[in-house]
Short mmCIF file of C-alpha atoms in Angstrom, two decimals:
data_model
loop_
_atom_site.label_atom_id
_atom_site.label_comp_id
_atom_site.label_asym_id
_atom_site.label_seq_id
_atom_site.Cartn_x
_atom_site.Cartn_y
_atom_site.Cartn_z
CA MET A 1 8.98 130.86 -6.42
CA THR A 2 5.71 130.85 -4.46
CA HIS A 3 4.38 128.18 -2.12
CA ALA A 4 1.93 127.18 -4.85
CA GLN A 5 4.73 126.70 -7.34
CA ILE A 6 6.67 124.63 -4.86
CA ALA A 7 3.70 122.36 -4.38
CA ASP A 8 3.40 122.07 -8.17
CA LEU A 9 -0.19 123.16 -8.50
CA PRO A 10 -1.09 123.24 -12.22
CA SER A 11 -2.38 126.49 -13.66
CA ALA A 12 -5.50 126.88 -15.73
CA GLN A 13 -3.53 127.26 -18.97
CA SER A 14 -0.55 124.97 -18.59
CA THR A 15 2.02 123.22 -20.71
CA THR A 16 3.23 119.70 -20.13
CA SER A 17 6.99 119.26 -19.92
CA ILE A 18 9.54 117.27 -17.96
CA LYS A 19 10.76 120.71 -16.94
CA ASN A 20 7.89 120.67 -14.43
CA LEU A 21 8.74 117.32 -12.83
CA PRO A 22 8.52 118.05 -9.08
CA ILE A 23 11.51 117.07 -6.97
CA ASN A 24 9.21 116.28 -4.06
CA LEU A 25 7.83 113.32 -6.03
CA PHE A 26 10.83 111.35 -4.73
CA ALA A 27 8.82 111.20 -1.51
CA ALA A 28 6.86 108.47 -3.31
CA VAL A 29 9.98 106.30 -3.29
CA MET A 30 10.39 107.03 0.41
CA GLY A 31 6.83 106.04 1.23
CA ILE A 32 6.79 102.87 -0.88
CA SER A 33 10.22 101.79 0.42
CA GLY A 34 9.09 102.39 3.98
CA LEU A 35 6.07 100.19 3.27
CA VAL A 36 8.40 97.46 1.95
CA LEU A 37 10.38 97.44 5.19
CA ALA A 38 7.18 97.38 7.25
CA LEU A 39 5.77 94.49 5.22
CA ARG A 40 8.98 92.51 5.68
CA GLN A 41 8.74 93.04 9.42
CA ALA A 42 5.07 92.06 9.33
CA SER A 43 5.93 88.81 7.56
CA HIS A 44 7.91 87.81 10.67
CA GLN A 45 5.45 89.14 13.24
CA PHE A 46 2.11 88.34 11.66
CA GLY A 47 2.92 85.62 9.14
CA LEU A 48 2.23 87.83 6.14
CA SER A 49 3.41 86.30 2.88
CA PRO A 50 6.94 87.54 1.99
CA MET A 51 5.76 87.85 -1.63
CA VAL A 52 3.70 90.90 -0.67
CA ALA A 53 6.78 92.72 0.57
CA GLU A 54 9.01 91.61 -2.31
CA SER A 55 6.45 92.58 -4.94
CA THR A 56 6.23 96.01 -3.34
CA ALA A 57 10.04 96.15 -3.33
CA VAL A 58 10.05 95.75 -7.11
CA VAL A 59 7.61 98.66 -7.38
CA ALA A 60 9.83 100.82 -5.16
CA VAL A 61 12.93 100.13 -7.26
CA VAL A 62 11.09 100.71 -10.55
CA VAL A 63 9.64 104.01 -9.34
CA PHE A 64 13.07 105.10 -8.10
CA VAL A 65 14.74 104.29 -11.42
CA ILE A 66 12.04 106.04 -13.47
CA LEU A 67 12.12 109.17 -11.32
CA SER A 68 15.93 109.25 -11.25
CA LEU A 69 16.26 108.96 -15.02
CA SER A 70 13.50 111.53 -15.53
CA TYR A 71 15.11 114.05 -13.20
CA ILE A 72 18.52 113.51 -14.79
CA ILE A 73 16.93 114.34 -18.15
CA LYS A 74 15.33 117.42 -16.60
CA ALA A 75 18.70 118.52 -15.17
CA ALA A 76 20.39 118.02 -18.54
CA ARG A 77 17.75 119.96 -20.47
CA TYR A 78 16.87 122.63 -17.92
CA PRO A 79 19.89 123.05 -15.62
CA GLN A 80 18.84 126.60 -14.69
CA VAL A 81 15.47 125.33 -13.43
CA VAL A 82 17.10 122.65 -11.27
CA ARG A 83 19.63 125.18 -10.00
CA GLY A 84 16.79 127.52 -9.08
CA GLU A 85 15.01 124.76 -7.18
CA PHE A 86 18.16 123.72 -5.35
CA THR A 87 19.05 127.24 -4.22
CA HIS A 88 15.50 128.15 -3.17
CA PRO A 89 15.20 128.47 0.66
CA ILE A 90 12.15 126.18 0.74
CA ALA A 91 12.25 124.02 -2.39
CA GLY A 92 15.93 123.22 -1.84
CA ASN A 93 15.04 121.11 1.17
CA PHE A 94 13.05 118.72 -1.04
CA PHE A 95 16.32 117.46 -2.51
CA GLY A 96 16.60 115.61 0.76
CA THR A 97 13.86 113.31 -0.52
CA VAL A 98 16.37 112.10 -3.13
CA THR A 99 19.08 111.25 -0.60
CA ILE A 100 16.57 109.53 1.72
CA ALA A 101 15.17 107.59 -1.24
CA ILE A 102 18.68 106.35 -2.07
CA LEU A 103 19.26 105.25 1.53
CA LEU A 104 15.95 103.42 1.69
CA ILE A 105 16.51 101.71 -1.64
CA SER A 106 19.74 100.30 -0.21
CA SER A 107 17.64 98.52 2.43
CA VAL A 108 15.10 97.43 -0.16
CA VAL A 109 17.74 95.68 -2.31
CA ALA A 110 19.76 94.31 0.62
CA PRO A 111 18.15 90.83 0.57
CA VAL A 112 19.08 90.48 -3.10
CA SER A 113 22.63 91.86 -3.04
CA THR A 114 24.67 92.89 -0.01
CA LEU A 115 27.28 94.53 -2.21
CA ALA A 116 24.70 96.63 -4.07
CA ALA A 117 23.15 97.65 -0.75
CA GLU A 118 26.52 98.76 0.62
CA VAL A 119 27.38 100.78 -2.50
CA ILE A 120 23.97 102.44 -2.67
CA TRP A 121 24.00 103.16 1.07
CA THR A 122 27.45 104.73 0.88
CA ILE A 123 26.36 107.03 -1.95
CA GLY A 124 23.18 107.99 -0.10
CA ALA A 125 24.98 108.54 3.21
CA PHE A 126 27.56 110.96 1.85
CA ALA A 127 24.96 112.71 -0.30
CA ALA A 128 22.71 113.19 2.74
CA LEU A 129 25.56 114.61 4.82
CA ALA A 130 26.63 116.90 1.99
CA LEU A 131 23.09 118.24 1.61
CA ALA A 132 22.79 118.83 5.36
CA PHE A 133 26.10 120.73 5.26
CA ILE A 134 24.88 122.92 2.39
CA ILE A 135 21.49 123.66 3.98
CA VAL A 136 22.96 124.57 7.37
CA SER A 137 25.62 126.73 5.70
CA ARG A 138 22.90 128.66 3.89
CA LEU A 139 20.94 129.23 7.07
CA LEU A 140 24.00 130.50 8.92
CA GLN A 141 24.41 133.26 6.34
CA GLY A 142 21.68 135.09 8.25
CA LYS A 143 18.72 137.25 7.29
CA ILE A 144 16.47 134.24 6.69
CA ASP A 145 12.76 135.06 6.45
CA ALA A 146 11.10 133.64 9.58
CA THR A 147 8.12 132.49 7.51
CA HIS A 148 10.42 130.12 5.63
CA ALA A 149 10.73 127.97 8.77
CA LEU A 150 8.46 125.19 7.52
CA PRO A 151 8.30 121.43 8.20
CA VAL A 152 10.27 120.79 4.97
CA TRP A 153 13.31 122.18 6.80
CA LEU A 154 13.38 118.87 8.66
CA ILE A 155 13.94 116.78 5.53
CA PRO A 156 17.77 117.16 5.40
CA SER A 157 18.12 116.40 9.13
CA VAL A 158 15.81 113.39 8.83
CA GLY A 159 18.02 112.36 5.90
CA THR A 160 21.08 112.16 8.15
CA LEU A 161 19.08 110.18 10.74
CA ASP A 162 18.16 107.74 8.00
CA ILE A 163 21.83 106.89 7.58
CA PRO A 164 21.96 104.79 10.79
CA VAL A 165 18.37 103.63 10.14
CA THR A 166 19.45 101.94 6.92
CA GLY A 167 23.11 101.40 7.78
CA GLY A 168 22.99 100.01 11.28
CA HIS A 169 23.94 96.57 9.97
CA MET A 170 26.60 97.65 7.48
CA SER A 171 29.74 95.53 7.79
CA MET A 172 32.34 98.12 6.72
CA ALA A 173 34.78 98.98 9.51
CA TRP A 174 34.14 102.71 9.09
CA ALA A 175 30.34 102.42 9.01
CA HIS A 176 29.97 102.51 12.82
CA GLU A 177 31.61 105.91 13.18
CA LEU A 178 29.80 107.31 10.16
CA ASN A 179 26.50 106.15 11.65
CA LEU A 180 27.36 107.75 15.00
CA PHE A 181 28.39 111.01 13.30
CA SER A 182 25.21 111.05 11.23
CA MET A 183 23.02 110.36 14.25
CA ALA A 184 24.69 113.22 16.14
CA VAL A 185 24.17 115.65 13.25
CA GLY A 186 20.61 114.54 12.56
CA THR A 187 19.53 114.56 16.20
CA VAL A 188 20.74 118.08 16.98
CA LEU A 189 19.53 119.54 13.69
CA ALA A 190 16.13 117.91 14.13
CA LEU A 191 15.78 119.36 17.64
CA VAL A 192 16.85 122.85 16.53
CA PHE A 193 14.68 122.89 13.41
CA PHE A 194 11.70 121.35 15.22
CA THR A 195 11.85 124.15 17.79
CA MET A 196 12.16 126.86 15.14
CA ILE A 197 9.36 125.42 13.00
CA THR A 198 7.01 124.94 15.95
CA SER A 199 7.65 128.52 17.07
CA ARG A 200 6.92 129.78 13.54
CA LEU A 201 3.70 127.74 13.32
CA ILE A 202 2.54 129.14 16.67
CA HIS A 203 3.55 132.78 16.29
CA GLN A 204 3.48 133.47 12.55
CA GLU A 205 0.75 133.34 9.91
CA LYS A 206 -0.70 130.00 8.80
CA ILE A 207 1.27 128.14 6.15
CA ALA A 208 -0.04 128.20 2.59
CA GLN A 209 -2.73 125.64 1.79
CA PRO A 210 -0.61 123.70 -0.77
CA MET A 211 2.03 123.17 1.92
CA LEU A 212 -0.37 121.68 4.48
CA PRO A 213 0.42 118.01 3.62
CA SER A 214 4.03 118.70 4.59
CA MET A 215 2.83 119.22 8.18
CA MET A 216 3.18 115.46 8.65
CA ILE A 217 6.96 115.88 8.28
CA LEU A 218 6.87 117.54 11.71
CA MET A 219 6.28 114.08 13.16
CA ALA A 220 9.07 112.34 11.22
CA PRO A 221 12.12 113.00 13.45
CA PHE A 222 10.63 111.00 16.31
CA PRO A 223 9.87 107.63 14.68
CA VAL A 224 12.96 108.02 12.48
CA GLY A 225 14.93 108.88 15.62
CA PHE A 226 13.50 105.73 17.21
CA LEU A 227 14.67 103.62 14.27
CA ALA A 228 18.10 105.30 14.12
CA TYR A 229 18.64 104.75 17.86
CA THR A 230 17.45 101.15 17.92
CA HIS A 231 19.29 100.14 14.75
CA PHE A 232 22.51 101.72 16.01
CA THR A 233 22.32 100.31 19.55
CA GLN A 234 20.73 97.04 18.39
CA HIS A 235 18.09 97.10 21.10
CA VAL A 236 14.80 98.75 22.07
CA ASP A 237 14.47 100.44 25.47
CA GLN A 238 12.29 102.97 27.28
CA PHE A 239 14.04 105.96 25.69
CA ALA A 240 13.14 104.53 22.30
CA GLY A 241 9.60 104.14 23.60
CA ILE A 242 9.47 107.84 24.46
CA LEU A 243 10.43 108.74 20.88
CA PHE A 244 7.80 106.36 19.50
CA TYR A 245 5.00 107.61 21.71
CA PHE A 246 5.65 111.29 21.04
CA GLY A 247 5.74 110.55 17.32
CA LEU A 248 2.40 108.78 17.70
CA PHE A 249 0.99 111.79 19.57
CA LEU A 250 2.07 114.20 16.83
CA PHE A 251 0.66 111.86 14.19
CA LEU A 252 -2.76 112.00 15.84
CA VAL A 253 -2.66 115.80 16.21
CA ILE A 254 -1.56 116.43 12.63
CA SER A 255 -3.91 113.80 11.17
CA VAL A 256 -6.90 115.64 12.67
CA LYS A 257 -5.63 118.90 11.21
CA LEU A 258 -5.09 117.41 7.74
CA SER A 259 -8.49 115.71 7.78
CA LYS A 260 -10.07 119.16 7.99
CA SER A 261 -8.07 120.60 5.10
CA ARG A 262 -9.47 121.04 1.61
CA VAL A 263 -6.22 120.71 -0.33
CA PRO A 264 -6.79 118.93 -3.66
CA PHE A 265 -4.42 116.14 -4.59
CA ILE A 266 -0.96 117.36 -5.57
CA PRO A 267 2.44 115.57 -5.51
CA GLY A 268 3.04 117.26 -2.16
CA TRP A 269 0.57 114.83 -0.56
CA TRP A 270 3.29 112.18 -0.77
CA ALA A 271 4.88 114.06 2.14
CA VAL A 272 2.54 112.19 4.48
CA SER A 273 3.70 108.75 3.34
CA PHE A 274 7.23 108.44 4.71
CA PRO A 275 6.60 109.89 8.19
CA LEU A 276 3.69 107.46 8.44
CA ALA A 277 5.87 104.60 7.15
CA ALA A 278 8.53 105.46 9.74
CA LEU A 279 5.88 105.43 12.47
CA VAL A 280 4.62 102.03 11.30
CA ASN A 281 8.12 100.53 11.30
CA ALA A 282 8.74 101.99 14.76
CA ALA A 283 5.40 100.60 15.98
CA LEU A 284 6.21 97.13 14.67
CA GLU A 285 9.62 97.13 16.37
CA TYR A 286 8.23 98.56 19.60
CA ALA A 287 5.47 95.91 19.62
CA THR A 288 8.10 93.16 19.74
CA TYR A 289 9.61 94.89 22.78
CA ALA A 290 6.39 95.74 24.63
CA GLN A 291 4.79 92.31 24.08
CA THR A 292 1.29 93.64 24.82
CA TRP A 293 -1.70 93.06 22.58
CA PRO A 294 -2.84 96.74 22.39
CA ILE A 295 0.52 97.80 20.93
CA THR A 296 0.54 94.84 18.56
CA LEU A 297 -2.98 95.71 17.44
CA LEU A 298 -1.98 99.35 17.01
CA ALA A 299 1.02 98.36 14.87
CA ALA A 300 -1.14 96.13 12.68
CA ALA A 301 -3.79 98.86 12.29
CA LEU A 302 -1.16 101.43 11.34
CA LEU A 303 0.29 99.04 8.75
CA VAL A 304 -3.14 98.59 7.16
CA PHE A 305 -3.65 102.36 7.18
CA LEU A 306 -0.24 102.96 5.58
CA SER A 307 -0.99 100.41 2.85
CA ILE A 308 -4.28 102.15 2.04
CA VAL A 309 -2.61 105.57 2.00
CA ILE A 310 0.13 104.39 -0.38
CA ILE A 311 -2.40 102.79 -2.74
CA VAL A 312 -4.59 105.93 -2.78
CA LEU A 313 -1.59 108.21 -3.39
CA ALA A 314 -0.31 105.94 -6.17
CA VAL A 315 -3.68 105.83 -7.94
CA LYS A 316 -4.14 109.60 -7.73
CA THR A 317 -0.59 110.17 -8.99
CA LEU A 318 -1.20 107.94 -12.00
CA GLN A 319 -4.43 109.84 -12.66
CA ILE A 320 -2.76 113.26 -12.79
CA LEU A 321 0.07 111.74 -14.85
CA ALA A 322 -2.47 110.43 -17.35
CA ASN A 323 -4.36 113.74 -17.63
CA GLY A 324 -1.15 115.76 -17.95
CA LYS A 325 -1.44 117.68 -14.69
CA LEU A 326 1.60 116.06 -13.09
CA LEU A 327 4.01 117.71 -15.53
CA SER A 328 2.05 120.91 -16.02
CA ALA A 329 2.95 124.39 -14.82
#
């Protein structure tokens, strides 16, 4: 499987089939769910109508259900294709978008049903840890191509960090230790993978054009780490601020790089949505701690930017769905 195939670029003569449904499209659920959480926070900080957040929550759940049912159908009809994706050294990491989507959906539905949130979170938490175990086990087999060290490697580790992000308020007696375990695993893996990926980006050849949108994932561990730390400890401090500010720095660096790219729209562009959503949520929380107008203004501006990005990505996805390119190969 080539980088182009992973990014699901349609060929000139293509056939439309659910067989070609890209696993990385679950990043759409991540981005929309992240927007929901940011909008809920904004309703408290800026007086935004709660209806905006709750309407977006409905969209997130609907998209998650549609994608889940569609991918289950794909797995039932084309198990060898799904198996090939899962075992691929690059594409396999995108299955982390499914586990993160499940975790985020648990937070999305929490205001409606605490029980449903707890059940969904538990499923997502153990699925995320299982995926991290599998991915790390594969890497420790050795003889991994150095060029495969790409930002998508961070998805499984970010998935484990999202366990305390979404489960910091879980009431189960065992949730505290599971959150601590997940934060330990996610933190160390993120640091190790970030170092490896950065070294590869500096010393090896440039990554393939279709994979460029995934560069934004490089920023994700820092705002997600901020949220995991603050939700677990139940407070914001200067260490959290360091994580937020470095994430903001990487966001600016990578945004400039992506703005110069000429990659046409593909499902892989959804990779920018969740890291940005995590940064926005971190900015909103940090603004309540800093209590300074520049940070508050920055958080509001990032929220507006995220909303625009999600809308643009959604419209373009519906366009390629309508013209058949989304499910073409």
